[in-house]
Tab-separated table of C-alpha atoms in Angstrom:
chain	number	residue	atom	x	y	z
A	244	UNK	CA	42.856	4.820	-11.394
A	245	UNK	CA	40.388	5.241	-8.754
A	246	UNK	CA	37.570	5.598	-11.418
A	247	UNK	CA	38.078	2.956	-13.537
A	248	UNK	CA	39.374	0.502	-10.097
A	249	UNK	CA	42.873	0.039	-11.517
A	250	UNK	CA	45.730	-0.845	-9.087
A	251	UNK	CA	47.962	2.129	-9.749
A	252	UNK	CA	52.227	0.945	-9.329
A	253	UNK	CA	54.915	3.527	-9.698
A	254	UNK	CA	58.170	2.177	-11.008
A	255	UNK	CA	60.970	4.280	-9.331
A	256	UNK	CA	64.821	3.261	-9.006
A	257	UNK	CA	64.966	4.756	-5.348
A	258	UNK	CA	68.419	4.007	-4.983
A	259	UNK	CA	69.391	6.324	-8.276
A	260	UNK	CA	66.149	8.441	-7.078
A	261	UNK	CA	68.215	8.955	-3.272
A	262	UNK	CA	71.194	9.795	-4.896
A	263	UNK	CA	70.274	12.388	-7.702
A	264	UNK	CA	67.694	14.374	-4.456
A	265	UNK	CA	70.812	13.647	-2.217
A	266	UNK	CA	72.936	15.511	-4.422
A	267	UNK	CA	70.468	17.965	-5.949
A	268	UNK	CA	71.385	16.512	-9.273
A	269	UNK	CA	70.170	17.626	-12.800
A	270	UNK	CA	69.797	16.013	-15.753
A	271	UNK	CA	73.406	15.602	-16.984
A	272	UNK	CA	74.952	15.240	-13.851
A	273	UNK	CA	77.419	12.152	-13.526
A	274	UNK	CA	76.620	9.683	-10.850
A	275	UNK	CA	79.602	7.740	-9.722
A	276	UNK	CA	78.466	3.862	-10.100
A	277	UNK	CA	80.173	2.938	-6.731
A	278	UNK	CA	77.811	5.206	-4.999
A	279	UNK	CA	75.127	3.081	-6.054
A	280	UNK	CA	73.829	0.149	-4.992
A	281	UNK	CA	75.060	-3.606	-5.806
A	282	UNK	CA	71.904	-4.280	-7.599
A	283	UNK	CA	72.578	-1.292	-9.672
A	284	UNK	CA	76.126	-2.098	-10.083
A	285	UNK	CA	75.475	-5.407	-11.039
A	286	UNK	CA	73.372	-4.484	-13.997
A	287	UNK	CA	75.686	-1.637	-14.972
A	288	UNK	CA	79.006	-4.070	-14.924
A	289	UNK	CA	77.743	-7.605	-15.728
A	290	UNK	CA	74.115	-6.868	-17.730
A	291	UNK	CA	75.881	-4.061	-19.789
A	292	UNK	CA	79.329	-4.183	-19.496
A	293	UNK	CA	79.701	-0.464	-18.822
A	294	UNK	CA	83.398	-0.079	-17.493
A	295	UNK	CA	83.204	4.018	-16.962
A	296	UNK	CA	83.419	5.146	-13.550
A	297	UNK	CA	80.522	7.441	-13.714
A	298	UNK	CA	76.969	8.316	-16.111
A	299	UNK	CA	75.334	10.994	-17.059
A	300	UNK	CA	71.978	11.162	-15.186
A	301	UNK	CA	70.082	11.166	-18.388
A	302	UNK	CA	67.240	9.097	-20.004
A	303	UNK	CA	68.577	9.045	-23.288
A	304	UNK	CA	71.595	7.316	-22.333
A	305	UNK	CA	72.536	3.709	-22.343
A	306	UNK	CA	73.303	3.257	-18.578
A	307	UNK	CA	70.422	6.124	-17.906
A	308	UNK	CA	67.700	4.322	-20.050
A	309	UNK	CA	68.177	1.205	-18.859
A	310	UNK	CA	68.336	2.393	-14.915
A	311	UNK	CA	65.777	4.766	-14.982
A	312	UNK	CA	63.069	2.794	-17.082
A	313	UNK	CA	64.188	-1.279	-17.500
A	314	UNK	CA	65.473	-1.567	-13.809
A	315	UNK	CA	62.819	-0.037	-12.338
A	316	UNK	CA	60.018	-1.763	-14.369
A	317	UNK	CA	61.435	-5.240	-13.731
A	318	UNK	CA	62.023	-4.390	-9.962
A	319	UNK	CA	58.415	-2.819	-10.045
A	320	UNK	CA	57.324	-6.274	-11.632
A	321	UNK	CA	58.655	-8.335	-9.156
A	322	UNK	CA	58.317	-6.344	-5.778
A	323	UNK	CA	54.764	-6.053	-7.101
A	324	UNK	CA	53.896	-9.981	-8.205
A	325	UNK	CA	52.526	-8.787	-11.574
């Protein structure tokens, strides 16, 4: 990034991030969604109408995917101005 002068921006859900190093999760591991966040919850209930108590901390999944990769873009995004 340095070379080519390129603002470099990790996208990170540190709330699911805290939890899994918290925990000393591994992939598969179920995260209770009460122990997360209402921003997390929010998108988990109302965005995709997950009713489970718990995921699977996976990628692959549908609660995983979305946490892990469109939550933390779009908060990226917006923290970020871009």
């Amino acid at each position: 990034a340095d070379e080519w002068e390129i603002d470099l921006v990790y996208a990170r859900n540190e709330d699911v991030g805290a939890y899994v190093d918290e925990h000393g999760l591994e992939p598969g591991d179920d995260i209770p969604v009460d122990a997360l966040s209402e921003h997390n919850q929010h998108h988990i209930r109302e965005i995709l109408e997950f009713e489970e108590d718990s995921f699977p901390f996976l990628l692959d999944t549908y609660v995983g995917n979305h946490l892990l990769k469109t939550v933390a873009l779009n908060d990226a995004l917006e923290e970020h101005d871009i």
